[in-house]
Coordinates of C-alpha atoms and ligand atoms in Angstrom, one line a residue:
M88 CA 11.6 -8.6 8.2
A89 CA 15.1 -8.6 9.7
L90 CA 18.0 -9.5 7.6
G91 CA 18.6 -12.6 9.6
H92 CA 15.0 -13.8 9.1
E93 CA 15.3 -13.1 5.4
I94 CA 18.4 -15.2 5.1
A95 CA 16.8 -18.0 7.2
S96 CA 13.8 -18.0 4.8
L97 CA 16.2 -18.3 1.9
Q98 CA 17.9 -21.2 3.6
A99 CA 14.5 -22.9 4.0
Q100 CA 13.9 -22.3 0.3
A101 CA 17.3 -23.9 -0.5
A102 CA 16.4 -26.8 1.8
Q103 CA 13.2 -27.3 -0.3
A104 CA 15.3 -27.2 -3.4
L105 CA 17.5 -30.0 -1.9
D106 CA 14.3 -32.1 -1.3
L107 CA 13.2 -31.5 -4.8
E108 CA 16.6 -32.6 -6.0
M109 CA 16.5 -35.8 -4.0
A110 CA 13.0 -36.4 -5.4
G111 CA 14.4 -36.1 -8.9
A112 CA 12.6 -32.9 -9.8
L113 CA 15.8 -31.3 -11.3
D114 CA 14.1 -28.4 -13.1
A115 CA 12.1 -27.4 -10.1
A116 CA 15.2 -27.8 -7.8
A117 CA 17.3 -25.7 -10.1
S118 CA 14.6 -23.0 -10.3
S119 CA 14.4 -22.9 -6.5
Y120 CA 18.2 -22.7 -6.0
A121 CA 18.3 -20.0 -8.6
K122 CA 15.6 -17.9 -6.8
A123 CA 17.2 -18.3 -3.5
A124 CA 20.6 -17.4 -4.9
S125 CA 19.2 -14.4 -6.7
Q126 CA 17.7 -13.0 -3.5
L127 CA 20.8 -13.8 -1.5
R128 CA 23.0 -12.2 -4.0
Y129 CA 20.9 -9.1 -3.7
L130 CA 21.1 -9.2 0.1
L131 CA 24.8 -9.7 0.1
D132 CA 25.4 -7.0 -2.5
V133 CA 23.3 -4.2 -1.2
C134 CA 21.8 -5.1 2.2
V135 CA 24.4 -6.6 4.4
P136 CA 25.9 -3.7 6.3
R137 CA 29.6 -3.0 6.6
S138 CA 29.5 -3.6 10.3
Q139 CA 28.6 -7.3 9.9
P140 CA 31.5 -9.0 8.1
D141 CA 30.6 -12.4 9.6
L142 CA 27.2 -12.2 8.1
A143 CA 28.7 -11.3 4.8
A144 CA 31.0 -14.4 5.0
V145 CA 28.0 -16.6 5.8
C146 CA 26.1 -15.2 2.9
A147 CA 29.0 -15.6 0.5
N148 CA 29.4 -19.3 1.5
L149 CA 25.8 -20.0 1.1
L150 CA 25.8 -18.3 -2.2
A151 CA 28.8 -20.4 -3.3
A152 CA 27.1 -23.6 -2.2
W153 CA 23.8 -22.9 -3.9
T154 CA 25.5 -21.8 -7.1
H155 CA 27.5 -25.0 -7.0
R156 CA 24.3 -27.1 -6.6
L157 CA 22.8 -25.2 -9.5
R158 CA 25.8 -26.0 -11.7
A159 CA 25.6 -29.6 -10.7
L160 CA 21.9 -29.8 -11.5
E161 CA 22.6 -28.2 -14.9
A162 CA 25.3 -30.7 -15.5
R163 CA 22.7 -33.4 -14.8
G164 CA 20.3 -31.9 -17.4
A165 CA 18.3 -29.4 -15.4
R166 CA 17.1 -26.7 -17.7
R167 CA 18.8 -23.3 -17.6
H168 CA 16.9 -20.2 -18.2
P169 CA 15.6 -20.1 -21.9
A170 CA 17.2 -16.8 -22.8
Q171 CA 20.6 -17.7 -21.4
Q172 CA 20.4 -21.1 -22.8
E173 CA 19.8 -19.8 -26.3
Q174 CA 22.5 -17.3 -25.9
Q175 CA 25.0 -19.9 -24.9
Q176 CA 23.9 -22.1 -27.9
Q177 CA 24.3 -19.2 -30.2
Q178 CA 27.8 -18.5 -29.0
Q179 CA 28.7 -22.1 -29.7
Q180 CA 27.1 -22.4 -33.1
P181 CA 27.9 -20.6 -36.3
A182 CA 25.4 -17.9 -37.1
T183 CA 22.3 -19.1 -38.9
A184 CA 19.8 -17.1 -40.9
D185 CA 17.5 -15.3 -38.5
R186 CA 13.8 -15.7 -38.7
V187 CA 11.7 -12.6 -38.2
G188 CA 9.3 -13.0 -35.3
D189 CA 11.1 -16.0 -34.1
R190 CA 10.8 -15.3 -30.4
P191 CA 11.7 -18.0 -27.9
S192 CA 8.1 -18.2 -27.0
D193 CA 8.0 -21.9 -27.3
A194 CA 10.4 -22.2 -24.4
P195 CA 8.8 -22.6 -20.9
H196 CA 8.2 -19.3 -19.2
E197 CA 9.2 -18.7 -15.7
G198 CA 8.8 -15.9 -13.3
G199 CA 11.3 -13.1 -13.4
M200 CA 12.9 -14.0 -10.2
D201 CA 14.1 -17.3 -11.5
T202 CA 16.4 -15.7 -13.8
A203 CA 18.9 -13.5 -12.2
A204 CA 20.6 -16.2 -10.3
G205 CA 20.2 -18.5 -13.3
D206 CA 22.4 -16.1 -15.1
G207 CA 24.5 -15.1 -12.2
G208 CA 25.1 -18.7 -11.3
G209 CA 25.6 -19.4 -14.9
G210 CA 28.3 -16.8 -15.0
S211 CA 29.9 -18.1 -11.8
G212 CA 30.7 -21.4 -13.5
G213 CA 33.3 -22.4 -11.1
D214 CA 34.3 -26.0 -11.6
S215 CA 34.8 -27.1 -8.1
G216 CA 37.2 -29.9 -8.8
P217 CA 41.0 -29.9 -8.4
A218 CA 41.5 -27.9 -11.6
A219 CA 39.8 -24.9 -10.0
A220 CA 41.8 -25.4 -6.8
E221 CA 44.9 -25.1 -8.9
A222 CA 43.6 -22.1 -10.7
Q223 CA 45.6 -19.0 -11.2
W224 CA 44.3 -16.2 -9.0
V225 CA 43.6 -13.1 -11.0
H226 CA 43.6 -9.7 -9.4
L227 CA 40.2 -8.1 -10.0
G228 CA 40.6 -4.8 -8.4
E229 CA 41.3 -2.7 -5.3
R230 CA 38.7 -2.5 -2.7
D231 CA 39.3 1.0 -1.9
A232 CA 37.6 2.0 1.4
A233 CA 37.6 5.6 0.4
R234 CA 35.5 4.8 -2.7
P235 CA 31.9 4.1 -1.8
S236 CA 31.1 0.6 -2.7
L237 CA 28.6 -1.9 -1.5
D238 CA 31.2 -4.6 -1.0
G239 CA 32.5 -2.7 2.0
T240 CA 31.1 -5.4 4.2
A241 CA 34.2 -7.4 3.9
S242 CA 36.8 -4.7 3.3
A243 CA 36.1 -3.4 6.8
A244 CA 37.0 -6.7 8.3
S245 CA 40.3 -7.6 9.8
A246 CA 43.4 -8.0 7.8
N247 CA 43.3 -11.6 6.6
T248 CA 42.7 -13.5 3.4
E249 CA 39.7 -15.6 2.8
D250 CA 38.8 -17.9 0.0
C251 CA 35.1 -18.0 -0.9
G252 CA 34.4 -20.9 -3.1
G253 CA 33.6 -24.2 -1.6
G254 CA 33.2 -25.5 -5.1
G255 CA 31.3 -22.5 -6.4
P256 CA 32.7 -19.2 -7.6
M257 CA 36.3 -19.1 -6.6
L258 CA 36.9 -15.7 -5.0
R259 CA 39.6 -14.6 -2.7
F260 CA 39.3 -11.5 -0.5
D261 CA 42.5 -10.0 0.8
Y262 CA 41.1 -7.7 3.4
G263 CA 44.5 -6.5 4.5
A264 CA 45.6 -5.4 1.0
G265 CA 42.1 -4.3 0.2
A266 CA 42.1 -6.4 -3.0
M267 CA 40.1 -9.1 -4.5
Y268 CA 41.1 -12.0 -6.7
A269 CA 39.2 -14.6 -8.7
A270 CA 40.2 -17.9 -10.2
E271 CA 38.2 -17.5 -13.3
P272 CA 37.2 -13.8 -13.6
E273 CA 35.4 -14.3 -16.9
Q274 CA 33.0 -16.7 -15.1
L275 CA 32.4 -14.5 -12.1
P276 CA 28.8 -13.9 -11.1
P277 CA 27.5 -10.5 -12.1
L278 CA 28.3 -8.9 -8.8
A279 CA 29.8 -5.7 -10.3
C280 CA 30.3 -4.5 -6.8
W281 CA 32.5 -7.4 -5.8
A282 CA 34.6 -6.9 -8.9
G283 CA 36.4 -3.9 -7.7
G284 CA 33.7 -1.4 -6.7
A285 CA 32.3 -0.6 -10.2
C286 CA 29.0 0.0 -8.4
S287 CA 27.5 3.4 -8.2
G288 CA 25.8 2.7 -4.9
S289 CA 26.1 4.5 -1.7
P290 CA 28.4 3.5 1.1
P291 CA 27.2 0.6 3.2
E292 CA 24.9 1.7 5.8
G293 CA 23.4 0.3 8.9
A294 CA 21.0 -2.5 9.2
S295 CA 17.9 -0.3 9.1
Q296 CA 19.1 0.9 5.7
G297 CA 19.5 -2.7 4.6
A298 CA 15.9 -3.3 5.6
A299 CA 14.8 -0.2 3.7
K300 CA 16.5 -1.6 0.6
L301 CA 14.8 -4.9 1.0
E302 CA 11.5 -3.1 1.4
L303 CA 12.1 -1.2 -1.8
L304 CA 12.8 -4.5 -3.5
R305 CA 9.6 -6.0 -2.2
Q306 CA 7.7 -3.1 -3.5
C307 CA 9.2 -3.1 -6.9
Q308 CA 9.8 -6.7 -7.8
R309 CA 6.9 -8.0 -9.8
A310 CA 6.2 -11.6 -10.6
V311 CA 5.4 -12.0 -14.3
S312 CA 4.3 -14.7 -16.6
G313 CA 3.3 -15.3 -20.2
S314 CA 4.8 -13.8 -23.3
L315 CA 4.5 -11.0 -25.8
D316 CA 2.0 -13.3 -27.6
D317 CA -0.5 -12.5 -24.9
V318 CA -0.6 -8.9 -26.0
V319 CA -3.3 -8.4 -28.6
G320 CA -2.3 -6.5 -31.7
L321 CA 0.6 -4.0 -31.5
E322 CA 2.5 -6.1 -34.0
S323 CA 4.8 -3.3 -35.0
V324 CA 5.7 -2.6 -31.3
K325 CA 6.3 -6.3 -30.7
D326 CA 8.5 -6.5 -33.8
E327 CA 10.5 -3.6 -32.6
L328 CA 11.0 -5.1 -29.2
D329 CA 11.9 -8.4 -30.8
E330 CA 14.6 -6.7 -32.8
A331 CA 16.0 -4.7 -29.9
V332 CA 15.8 -7.3 -27.2
F333 CA 15.3 -10.8 -28.3
M334 CA 17.4 -10.9 -31.5
P335 CA 20.5 -9.6 -29.7
L336 CA 20.0 -12.3 -27.0
R337 CA 19.8 -14.9 -29.7
H338 CA 22.6 -13.6 -31.9
P339 CA 24.9 -11.5 -29.7
Q340 CA 27.7 -11.8 -32.3
L341 CA 25.7 -9.8 -34.8
F342 CA 24.8 -6.9 -32.5
K343 CA 28.1 -5.2 -31.9
G344 CA 29.5 -1.8 -32.5
I345 CA 27.0 0.4 -34.3
R346 CA 24.5 -2.4 -34.1
R347 CA 24.7 -2.4 -30.4
P348 CA 21.2 -2.9 -29.1
P349 CA 19.5 0.0 -27.3
R350 CA 19.0 -0.5 -23.5
H351 CA 16.7 2.4 -22.7
F352 CA 13.2 2.4 -24.2
L353 CA 10.3 4.8 -23.8
L354 CA 6.8 3.5 -24.6
Y355 CA 4.4 6.3 -25.1
G356 CA 0.8 6.5 -26.1
A357 CA -2.7 6.9 -24.8
P358 CA -3.6 5.4 -21.4
G359 CA -4.8 1.8 -21.5
T360 CA -3.0 0.9 -24.7
G361 CA -1.0 -1.8 -23.1
K362 CA 2.4 -0.2 -22.3
T363 CA 2.6 -1.7 -18.8
L364 CA 1.4 -5.1 -20.2
L365 CA 4.1 -5.0 -22.9
V366 CA 6.9 -4.5 -20.4
E367 CA 5.5 -7.3 -18.1
K368 CA 5.2 -9.7 -20.9
L369 CA 8.6 -8.9 -22.4
A370 CA 10.2 -9.4 -19.0
A371 CA 8.4 -12.7 -18.6
E372 CA 9.3 -14.0 -22.1
A373 CA 12.9 -13.0 -21.8
G374 CA 13.1 -14.3 -18.3
F375 CA 14.3 -11.0 -16.9
T376 CA 13.7 -9.8 -13.3
L377 CA 11.2 -7.0 -13.4
L378 CA 11.6 -4.1 -11.0
A379 CA 8.7 -1.7 -11.5
L380 CA 9.1 1.8 -10.0
S381 CA 6.0 3.9 -9.8
P382 CA 6.1 7.5 -8.8
S383 CA 4.5 6.7 -5.5
S384 CA 7.3 4.2 -4.5
I385 CA 9.8 6.9 -5.2
L386 CA 8.1 10.2 -4.5
S387 CA 5.8 9.8 -1.5
K388 CA 7.0 6.9 0.5
W389 CA 10.6 8.1 0.2
S390 CA 9.8 11.7 0.5
G391 CA 13.0 13.7 0.9
D392 CA 15.0 10.7 0.0
S393 CA 13.8 10.1 -3.5
E394 CA 17.2 10.2 -5.2
K395 CA 18.4 7.6 -2.8
A396 CA 15.5 5.3 -3.6
L397 CA 16.2 5.7 -7.3
Q398 CA 19.9 4.9 -6.7
L399 CA 18.9 1.8 -4.8
A400 CA 16.5 0.7 -7.5
F401 CA 19.3 0.9 -10.1
D402 CA 21.6 -1.0 -7.8
A403 CA 19.0 -3.7 -7.2
A404 CA 18.5 -4.0 -11.0
R405 CA 22.3 -4.4 -11.5
A406 CA 22.5 -7.0 -8.7
M407 CA 19.6 -8.9 -10.2
A408 CA 20.5 -8.6 -13.9
P409 CA 19.4 -9.5 -16.4
A410 CA 16.7 -7.2 -15.3
V411 CA 14.1 -4.7 -16.6
L412 CA 13.8 -1.5 -14.5
F413 CA 10.4 -0.2 -15.4
L414 CA 9.7 3.5 -14.7
D415 CA 6.0 3.7 -15.1
E416 CA 4.5 7.2 -15.5
V417 CA 8.0 8.4 -16.0
D418 CA 6.7 11.9 -16.8
A419 CA 6.1 12.3 -13.0
L420 CA 9.7 11.5 -12.3
G421 CA 11.2 13.6 -15.1
Q422 CA 9.0 16.6 -15.6
A423 CA 10.3 19.2 -18.0
R424 CA 12.4 21.7 -16.1
G425 CA 10.7 25.0 -16.1
S426 CA 7.4 23.5 -17.1
G427 CA 5.7 25.0 -14.1
A428 CA 4.1 21.6 -13.4
G429 CA 6.3 21.1 -10.4
G430 CA 9.3 21.1 -12.7
D431 CA 10.7 24.2 -11.1
D432 CA 10.8 22.6 -7.7
A433 CA 14.4 22.0 -6.6
A434 CA 13.6 18.6 -5.3
S435 CA 12.1 17.4 -8.5
R436 CA 15.1 18.9 -10.4
R437 CA 17.4 16.9 -8.1
L438 CA 15.5 13.8 -8.8
L439 CA 15.5 14.2 -12.5
T440 CA 19.3 14.9 -12.4
E441 CA 19.7 11.7 -10.4
L442 CA 17.7 9.7 -12.9
L443 CA 19.8 11.1 -15.8
L444 CA 23.0 10.2 -14.0
Q445 CA 21.8 6.7 -13.1
M446 CA 20.7 6.1 -16.7
N447 CA 24.1 7.4 -18.0
G448 CA 25.9 5.2 -15.5
L449 CA 24.4 2.0 -16.8
G450 CA 27.0 0.1 -18.8
P451 CA 25.9 -1.8 -22.0
D452 CA 27.1 -5.0 -20.5
E453 CA 25.3 -4.8 -17.1
G454 CA 22.2 -6.6 -18.4
V455 CA 19.8 -3.9 -17.2
Y456 CA 17.1 -2.6 -19.6
V457 CA 15.4 0.6 -18.6
F458 CA 11.8 1.0 -19.8
G459 CA 9.8 4.1 -19.3
A460 CA 6.2 4.5 -20.0
T461 CA 4.2 7.7 -20.3
N462 CA 1.0 9.1 -21.8
R463 CA 2.3 12.6 -21.4
M464 CA 5.4 12.8 -23.5
A465 CA 5.1 16.6 -23.7
D466 CA 5.7 16.8 -19.9
C467 CA 8.9 14.9 -20.1
D468 CA 12.2 16.7 -19.9
A469 CA 14.1 16.9 -23.2
A470 CA 17.3 15.5 -21.6
L471 CA 15.3 12.6 -20.3
L472 CA 13.8 11.9 -23.6
R473 CA 17.2 11.9 -25.2
R474 CA 18.4 9.2 -22.7
F475 CA 15.7 6.9 -24.0
E476 CA 17.5 5.8 -27.1
R477 CA 14.4 4.0 -28.5
R478 CA 11.1 5.8 -28.2
V479 CA 8.2 3.6 -29.3
E480 CA 4.7 4.7 -29.8
V481 CA 2.0 2.3 -28.5
P482 CA -1.0 3.2 -30.6
L483 CA -4.7 2.6 -30.0
P484 CA -5.8 -0.8 -31.4
D485 CA -6.8 -0.7 -35.1
R486 CA -9.8 -2.4 -36.6
A487 CA -8.0 -5.7 -36.9
A488 CA -6.7 -5.6 -33.3
R489 CA -10.2 -4.7 -32.0
G490 CA -11.6 -7.7 -33.9
E491 CA -8.9 -9.8 -32.3
F492 CA -9.8 -8.6 -28.8
L493 CA -13.5 -9.5 -29.4
A494 CA -12.7 -12.8 -30.9
S495 CA -10.3 -13.8 -28.1
M496 CA -12.8 -12.9 -25.5
L497 CA -15.7 -14.7 -27.2
A498 CA -13.5 -17.8 -27.5
R499 CA -12.8 -18.0 -23.8
P500 CA -14.1 -21.2 -22.2
E501 CA -16.5 -19.4 -19.8
I502 CA -18.0 -17.4 -22.7
N503 CA -17.7 -19.7 -25.7
S504 CA -20.2 -17.6 -27.8
P505 CA -19.0 -17.1 -31.4
L506 CA -20.8 -14.3 -33.1
P507 CA -21.6 -14.1 -36.8
P508 CA -19.0 -12.0 -38.7
P509 CA -21.4 -9.2 -39.6
D510 CA -22.2 -8.7 -35.9
L511 CA -18.6 -8.7 -35.1
E512 CA -17.9 -6.2 -37.8
R513 CA -20.6 -3.9 -36.5
I514 CA -19.2 -4.0 -32.9
V515 CA -15.6 -3.4 -34.2
A516 CA -16.8 -0.4 -36.2
A517 CA -18.6 1.0 -33.1
T518 CA -15.4 0.8 -31.0
E519 CA -13.3 3.2 -33.0
G520 CA -11.1 5.1 -30.5
F521 CA -11.3 2.4 -27.8
S522 CA -8.0 1.5 -26.1
G523 CA -7.1 -2.1 -25.2
S524 CA -8.2 -1.4 -21.7
D525 CA -11.6 0.1 -22.9
M526 CA -12.1 -3.1 -25.0
A527 CA -11.4 -5.2 -22.0
C528 CA -14.0 -3.2 -20.0
L529 CA -16.5 -3.4 -22.8
C530 CA -16.1 -7.2 -23.1
R531 CA -16.4 -7.6 -19.3
D532 CA -19.6 -5.6 -19.2
A533 CA -21.1 -7.4 -22.1
A534 CA -20.2 -10.7 -20.6
M535 CA -22.1 -9.8 -17.4
A536 CA -25.4 -9.3 -19.2
P537 CA -26.4 -13.0 -19.1
V538 CA -25.4 -13.2 -15.5
R539 CA -27.5 -10.1 -14.6
E540 CA -30.4 -11.7 -16.3
L541 CA -29.9 -14.9 -14.4
F542 CA -30.4 -13.0 -11.1
G543 CA -33.3 -11.0 -12.5
R544 CA -31.3 -7.8 -12.4
R545 CA -31.8 -5.3 -15.0
D546 CA -29.8 -2.4 -16.1
P547 CA -30.4 0.5 -13.7
A548 CA -31.1 2.7 -16.8
G549 CA -34.0 0.3 -17.5
G550 CA -35.4 0.9 -14.0
G551 CA -36.2 -1.8 -11.4
C552 CA -33.0 -3.2 -10.1
K553 CA -33.7 -5.1 -6.9
R554 CA -30.7 -5.7 -4.7
R555 CA -30.7 -8.8 -2.4
R556 CA -28.5 -9.2 0.6
L557 CA -26.1 -12.1 1.0
G558 CA -28.0 -15.2 2.0
E559 CA -31.4 -13.7 1.1
S560 CA -33.3 -16.0 -1.3
G561 CA -35.6 -14.4 -3.7
G562 CA -37.7 -15.6 -6.6
A563 CA -37.1 -18.2 -9.1
A564 CA -33.6 -17.0 -9.9
G565 CA -32.2 -16.8 -6.3
P566 CA -28.5 -17.4 -5.7
G567 CA -29.1 -20.9 -4.5
K568 CA -30.6 -21.9 -7.8
A569 CA -28.2 -20.0 -9.9
A570 CA -25.5 -22.7 -9.4
G571 CA -27.6 -25.1 -11.4
L572 CA -28.7 -22.7 -14.1
A573 CA -27.0 -22.4 -17.4
V574 CA -25.8 -19.0 -18.5
R575 CA -27.0 -18.1 -21.9
K576 CA -24.7 -17.3 -24.8
L577 CA -23.6 -13.8 -25.5
T578 CA -25.3 -11.9 -28.3
A579 CA -24.5 -8.8 -30.3
G580 CA -27.2 -7.1 -28.3
D581 CA -25.2 -7.5 -25.1
F582 CA -22.4 -5.6 -26.7
E583 CA -24.7 -2.9 -28.0
A584 CA -26.1 -2.5 -24.5
A585 CA -22.6 -2.3 -23.1
L586 CA -21.6 0.2 -25.7
V587 CA -24.2 2.6 -24.3
K588 CA -22.4 2.6 -20.9
I589 CA -18.7 2.0 -21.8
R590 CA -17.0 4.7 -23.7
P591 CA -13.4 5.3 -24.4
A592 CA -11.7 6.6 -21.2
A593 CA -10.0 9.3 -23.2
V594 CA -13.4 10.7 -24.3
D595 CA -14.7 10.6 -20.7
A596 CA -11.5 12.4 -19.5
R597 CA -11.9 15.1 -22.2
E598 CA -15.5 15.7 -21.4
G599 CA -14.9 15.5 -17.7
S600 CA -12.2 18.1 -17.8
A601 CA -14.3 20.3 -20.0
G602 CA -17.0 20.2 -17.4
A603 CA -19.5 18.6 -19.8
V604 CA -22.2 16.3 -18.5
P605 CA -21.8 13.0 -20.3
S606 CA -24.9 12.1 -22.3
P607 CA -26.8 9.1 -21.0
A608 CA -26.6 7.3 -24.4
Ligands
ADP169 N1 -2.8 -4.9 -26.4 C1 -3.4 -5.4 -25.3 N2 -3.6 -6.7 -25.3 C2 -4.2 -7.3 -24.2 N3 -4.7 -6.6 -23.2 C3 -4.6 -5.3 -23.2 C4 -3.9 -4.6 -24.3 N4 -3.9 -3.3 -24.0 C5 -4.6 -3.1 -22.9 N5 -5.0 -4.3 -22.4 C6 -5.8 -4.5 -21.1 O1 -5.8 -3.2 -20.5 C7 -5.2 -3.3 -19.2 C8 -4.4 -2.0 -18.9 O2 -3.3 -1.9 -19.8 P1 -2.0 -1.2 -19.4 O3 -0.9 -2.0 -19.9 O4 -2.0 -0.9 -17.9 O5 -2.1 0.2 -20.2 P2 -1.1 1.4 -20.1 O6 0.1 1.0 -19.3 O7 -0.8 1.7 -21.5 O8 -1.9 2.5 -19.5 C9 -4.3 -4.5 -19.3 O9 -4.1 -5.1 -18.0 C10 -5.1 -5.4 -20.2 O10 -6.1 -6.1 -19.5
MG170 MG1 0.6 1.7 -17.4

């Protein structure tokens, strides 16, 4: 979509927010403004090309207006983002004894997109009254045209001075002097690029490049919901994430100096153990924007331009902070140099170097967490491993966790089939070595057994599996009648039958690679 259309759709979203505000739905209105402002901030920060200063000015004014509305809604009691709200409260209150495992999970969860502007807007503060108009203008930094910075949009404009505030963030651009000023710099939105070119981004490019950035954002931005409580088991991993991410959000005053929380995490462990799920749920619970980069979004689509895509992703994460940049299958991006597995290739070396540079370049206060996930730690470059300050193993579920998986599945409303404890114990014992994903497959297959019966289908292994076409009626248990038929409860036998078919993926992979023919039972 062209940049203009993109901005128009954000304006429509802001118009809806206004409707919601008029209807008294303050929380929903604030969330809508926050989303629109977050997207617009990103557009302004990295997509609006240097050649379009007017467009930049329009965006800046819209952003100021929406941020102002957001502040006004908050003043009227609309909820801020839970994490930010807690942080603010903590800063105002004396430190209290911390409770282990006291995640803010009771707070309402919102999608990641809600948050960036919530924070950004929150930072922009900007009292719009006369006091702000009287504010002292503080010099923020030079807008040096020679230094690549994404704020070049305005610096290329004619020599004049422009106030951008309109009741929102009070900013003044002095294009002629190439300088920028703010009324309340400590309350400035987290547009690092605006504040004097601290951005590592590339020089502003043409509109097509802007569209490419937007496309990357579309590919990477993931809507998330829920909380870490949705992840079964993995208590030690959740505790570790709690200490490294949530506690510092709740008690920032305690996490300074040597206690500075880590920002770069590597989750490693067998496939299907829930690494991706953990990152998604963490981002949802903390209310962070989640930008997920898979090797395919970097390596194939952006073939020949992978470093650039990586750079853009980091820039986007900064612009949308607080954010999690998730590098899934990070081993593919950072293969050990000299490993022979593509690691000698000059292009992959360049990409790895870029990744290391980008990770180094992230400041502790930029609000960007980098999470990597891999099931091939041995393939990761040593320098890359060092960059991940916290490396956390995500193990296979233990007995208790497997029991939890089964219990939670059996308790689902569509299943509602509690099993006697001895049966459960037997199934749990038979699933040694299963990952979370294997457990999910097993449960799904077992849950299908009563449905197969309903349609007179039997397991192919048992012979006689008659397939009917859509619309074809057949026998007493035809599709038409099924709607009125009750599905029987699950039994331990259903799990035992499923266990014959479903085996741990790791075992299948091992046997497959060894050329063994899997045994039928
Ligand atoms: N601990 C867990 N709790 C709940 N579901 C899980 C867990 N581990 C795995 N799963 C299930 O398996 C699927 C795949 O997990 P995923 O996070 O993609 O694994 P990984 O990234 O480690 O390969 C998830 O979508 C989820 O359905
Ligand atoms: Mg994964």
